[in-house]
Amino acid sequence: AETPEAKDEL
Amino acid sequence: MNIFRLAGDMTHLLSIVVLLLKIRTTKSCAGISLKTQELYVIVFITRYLDLFTRYVSFYNTAMKLVFIGTSVAIVWYMRLHKVVKQTYSRDEDTFKHYLLIPPCFILALLIPLEFTVTEILWSFSIYLEAVAILPQLLLLQRSSNIDNLTGSYVFLLGAYRALYIVNWVYRFFTETHKIRWIPWISGLVQTALYADFFYYYIKSWKNHEKLRLPA
């Protein structure tokens, strides 16, 4: 699954 | 935050500023697809559901609010503003954009990031953003003359996701070393849809001639 830090993008 | 992502976000912001500038200064939205703008409202709302639940940074929250706010404002201008709404090219903006929503939603159910509501909607928003420009590109093909601000708007909009792809490559090699299929493939599709527009836009810019897309 996607690593959480990748969700810092807009 | 790397320079490519910052450049991408700033290019995205600039595209919206250019569009708002066009609408406010010319009091006209001729050549702009209301359907694409409505899809963007859906894209931003479904993508930023974690706006109040997860704080990443001031920048992140501020930009999310700006993107949601401006996209709603643009739809308001095109639908409700007494002067601007008269200039909407209603009979050329005929792409059945609502047909884009079910496939993206089904794809988000089949290939979500995680099986949670917010992640399924996030994936939906990534897929929808990839195709949201289609009504606008169709409208451009139908527009006899594309004004500079509209051309610049679409160019910046396409360029922002291309910069995001560079950002993803950079982050893969320097930070995460993880493949992110959903945004990467959607981002490539999204940018590829602009390919012929980029070609004609850059050609018209080099030859100092009016931008025209072949029908």
Coordinates of C-alpha atoms in Angstrom, one line a residue:
Chain A
A1 CA 0.0 0.0 0.0
E2 CA 1.0 3.6 -0.4
T3 CA 3.4 4.9 2.2
P4 CA 1.6 7.6 4.2
E5 CA 4.2 10.3 3.5
A6 CA 3.2 10.1 -0.1
K7 CA -0.1 11.7 0.8
D8 CA 1.6 15.1 1.4
E9 CA 1.1 15.9 -2.2
L10 CA -1.8 18.0 -3.5
Chain B
M1 CA 9.0 19.3 -0.8
N2 CA 11.2 19.3 -3.9
I3 CA 11.6 22.0 -6.5
F4 CA 9.7 20.0 -9.1
R5 CA 6.6 19.6 -6.9
L6 CA 6.8 23.2 -5.8
A7 CA 7.1 24.2 -9.5
G8 CA 4.1 21.9 -10.3
D9 CA 1.9 23.4 -7.5
M10 CA 2.8 26.9 -8.5
T11 CA 2.1 26.2 -12.2
H12 CA -1.2 24.7 -11.2
L13 CA -2.0 27.8 -9.1
L14 CA -0.9 30.0 -11.9
S15 CA -3.2 28.3 -14.3
I16 CA -6.2 29.0 -12.0
V17 CA -5.0 32.6 -11.6
V18 CA -4.9 33.0 -15.4
L19 CA -8.4 31.6 -15.7
L20 CA -9.8 33.9 -13.0
L21 CA -7.9 36.8 -14.6
K22 CA -9.5 36.1 -17.9
I23 CA -13.0 35.7 -16.5
R24 CA -12.7 38.8 -14.2
T25 CA -11.0 41.2 -16.6
T26 CA -12.8 40.2 -19.8
K27 CA -16.1 39.4 -18.0
S28 CA -16.2 36.5 -20.4
C29 CA -15.8 32.7 -20.1
A30 CA -15.9 32.1 -23.9
G31 CA -13.9 29.1 -24.9
I32 CA -13.8 27.7 -21.3
S33 CA -15.6 24.4 -20.7
L34 CA -17.9 24.6 -17.7
K35 CA -18.0 20.8 -17.7
T36 CA -14.3 20.6 -17.1
Q37 CA -14.6 23.1 -14.3
E38 CA -17.3 21.1 -12.6
L39 CA -15.3 18.0 -12.8
Y40 CA -12.4 19.8 -11.1
V41 CA -14.7 20.8 -8.2
I42 CA -15.5 17.1 -7.8
V43 CA -11.8 16.2 -8.1
F44 CA -10.7 18.6 -5.4
I45 CA -13.5 17.8 -3.0
T46 CA -13.0 14.0 -3.3
R47 CA -9.2 14.4 -3.0
Y48 CA -9.1 16.7 0.0
L49 CA -11.6 15.0 2.3
D50 CA -8.8 14.7 4.8
L51 CA -8.5 18.5 4.8
F52 CA -9.7 18.8 8.4
T53 CA -8.7 15.4 9.7
R54 CA -5.0 15.3 8.7
Y55 CA -2.7 18.2 9.1
V56 CA 0.4 17.9 6.8
S57 CA 1.6 21.5 6.7
F58 CA 0.3 25.0 6.5
Y59 CA 1.3 25.1 2.8
N60 CA -0.7 21.9 2.2
T61 CA -3.8 23.0 3.9
A62 CA -3.7 26.5 2.4
M63 CA -3.3 25.2 -1.1
K64 CA -6.2 22.7 -0.7
L65 CA -8.4 25.5 0.5
V66 CA -7.3 27.7 -2.5
F67 CA -7.9 24.9 -5.0
I68 CA -11.4 24.1 -3.6
G69 CA -12.3 27.8 -3.3
T70 CA -11.2 28.9 -6.7
S71 CA -12.7 25.9 -8.5
V72 CA -16.1 26.6 -6.9
A73 CA -15.7 30.3 -7.6
I74 CA -15.1 29.6 -11.3
V75 CA -18.2 27.4 -11.6
W76 CA -20.1 30.1 -9.8
Y77 CA -18.9 32.7 -12.3
M78 CA -19.8 30.6 -15.2
R79 CA -23.2 29.5 -13.9
L80 CA -24.5 32.4 -12.0
H81 CA -22.7 35.6 -12.7
K82 CA -25.2 37.7 -14.6
V83 CA -22.7 39.0 -17.2
V84 CA -20.2 36.1 -17.4
K85 CA -22.8 33.3 -17.8
Q86 CA -24.1 35.0 -21.0
T87 CA -20.7 34.4 -22.6
Y88 CA -20.6 30.6 -21.9
S89 CA -20.3 28.6 -25.1
R90 CA -23.1 26.4 -24.1
D91 CA -23.8 24.8 -27.5
E92 CA -20.1 23.9 -28.1
D93 CA -19.4 22.6 -24.6
T94 CA -21.3 19.3 -25.3
F95 CA -19.0 16.6 -24.0
K96 CA -21.1 14.3 -21.8
H97 CA -18.8 14.7 -18.8
Y98 CA -21.1 12.9 -16.5
L99 CA -20.2 9.7 -18.5
L100 CA -16.6 10.0 -17.1
I101 CA -17.7 9.6 -13.5
P102 CA -19.0 6.0 -13.3
P103 CA -15.9 4.4 -15.0
C104 CA -13.6 6.4 -12.7
F105 CA -15.7 5.4 -9.7
I106 CA -15.8 1.7 -10.7
L107 CA -12.0 1.8 -11.3
A108 CA -11.6 3.3 -7.8
L109 CA -13.6 0.4 -6.4
L110 CA -11.5 -2.1 -8.3
I111 CA -8.1 -0.5 -7.8
P112 CA -8.3 1.7 -4.7
L113 CA -5.3 2.7 -2.7
E114 CA -7.0 1.1 0.3
F115 CA -10.5 -0.2 0.9
T116 CA -11.6 2.8 2.9
V117 CA -14.1 5.4 1.9
T118 CA -11.5 8.2 1.9
E119 CA -8.9 6.2 -0.1
I120 CA -11.5 5.0 -2.6
L121 CA -12.6 8.6 -3.1
W122 CA -9.0 9.7 -3.3
S123 CA -8.3 7.1 -6.0
F124 CA -11.5 8.2 -7.8
S125 CA -10.3 11.8 -7.8
I126 CA -6.9 10.8 -9.2
Y127 CA -8.6 8.9 -12.1
L128 CA -11.2 11.6 -12.7
E129 CA -8.5 14.3 -12.8
A130 CA -6.7 12.4 -15.6
V131 CA -9.8 12.7 -17.9
A132 CA -11.3 15.9 -16.6
I133 CA -9.6 18.0 -19.3
L134 CA -11.4 16.2 -22.1
P135 CA -14.4 18.5 -22.4
Q136 CA -12.1 21.5 -22.5
L137 CA -9.9 20.0 -25.2
L138 CA -13.0 19.2 -27.3
L139 CA -14.2 22.7 -26.8
L140 CA -10.9 24.1 -27.9
Q141 CA -11.1 22.0 -31.1
R142 CA -14.5 23.6 -31.8
S143 CA -13.4 27.2 -31.0
S144 CA -12.6 29.1 -34.1
N145 CA -10.1 31.4 -32.3
I146 CA -8.6 30.5 -28.9
D147 CA -7.7 33.6 -27.0
N148 CA -4.3 33.8 -25.4
L149 CA -5.4 33.5 -21.8
T150 CA -7.4 30.4 -22.5
G151 CA -4.5 28.9 -24.4
S152 CA -2.1 29.8 -21.5
Y153 CA -4.6 28.3 -19.0
V154 CA -4.7 24.9 -20.7
F155 CA -1.0 24.9 -21.3
L156 CA -0.2 25.6 -17.6
L157 CA -2.8 23.0 -16.5
G158 CA -1.1 20.4 -18.6
A159 CA 2.4 21.5 -17.5
Y160 CA 1.6 21.2 -13.8
R161 CA 1.0 17.4 -14.0
A162 CA 4.1 17.0 -16.2
L163 CA 6.1 18.6 -13.4
Y164 CA 4.5 16.3 -11.0
I165 CA 5.7 13.3 -13.0
V166 CA 9.3 14.7 -12.7
N167 CA 8.6 15.1 -8.9
W168 CA 7.6 11.4 -8.7
V169 CA 10.7 10.3 -10.5
Y170 CA 12.8 12.5 -8.2
R171 CA 11.1 11.2 -5.1
F172 CA 11.4 7.6 -6.2
F173 CA 15.2 7.8 -6.6
T174 CA 15.8 10.1 -3.6
E175 CA 13.2 9.2 -1.0
T176 CA 10.7 6.4 -1.3
H177 CA 12.0 3.9 -3.8
K178 CA 8.4 2.8 -3.9
I179 CA 6.2 2.6 -7.0
R180 CA 3.0 4.5 -6.8
W181 CA 0.9 3.0 -9.6
I182 CA -2.3 5.0 -9.1
P183 CA -1.0 8.6 -9.4
W184 CA 1.8 7.6 -11.8
I185 CA -0.3 5.9 -14.4
S186 CA -3.1 8.4 -14.1
G187 CA -0.6 11.3 -14.3
L188 CA 1.0 9.8 -17.5
V189 CA -2.5 9.4 -19.1
Q190 CA -3.4 12.9 -18.0
T191 CA -0.3 14.4 -19.5
A192 CA -0.5 12.3 -22.7
L193 CA -4.0 13.8 -23.3
Y194 CA -2.3 17.2 -23.6
A195 CA 0.3 16.0 -26.1
D196 CA -1.3 17.3 -29.3
F197 CA -2.4 20.5 -27.5
F198 CA 1.3 21.0 -26.4
Y199 CA 2.4 20.4 -30.0
Y200 CA 0.1 23.0 -31.5
Y201 CA 0.5 25.5 -28.7
I202 CA 4.3 25.5 -28.9
K203 CA 4.2 25.6 -32.7
S204 CA 1.8 28.6 -32.6
W205 CA 4.0 30.3 -30.0
K206 CA 7.2 29.7 -32.1
N207 CA 5.6 30.9 -35.4
H208 CA 3.9 33.8 -33.6
E209 CA 0.6 32.7 -35.1
K210 CA -2.9 32.3 -33.6
L211 CA -3.4 29.0 -31.8
R212 CA -5.7 26.7 -33.7
L213 CA -6.4 23.0 -33.1
P214 CA -7.3 20.8 -36.0
A215 CA -10.9 19.6 -35.7

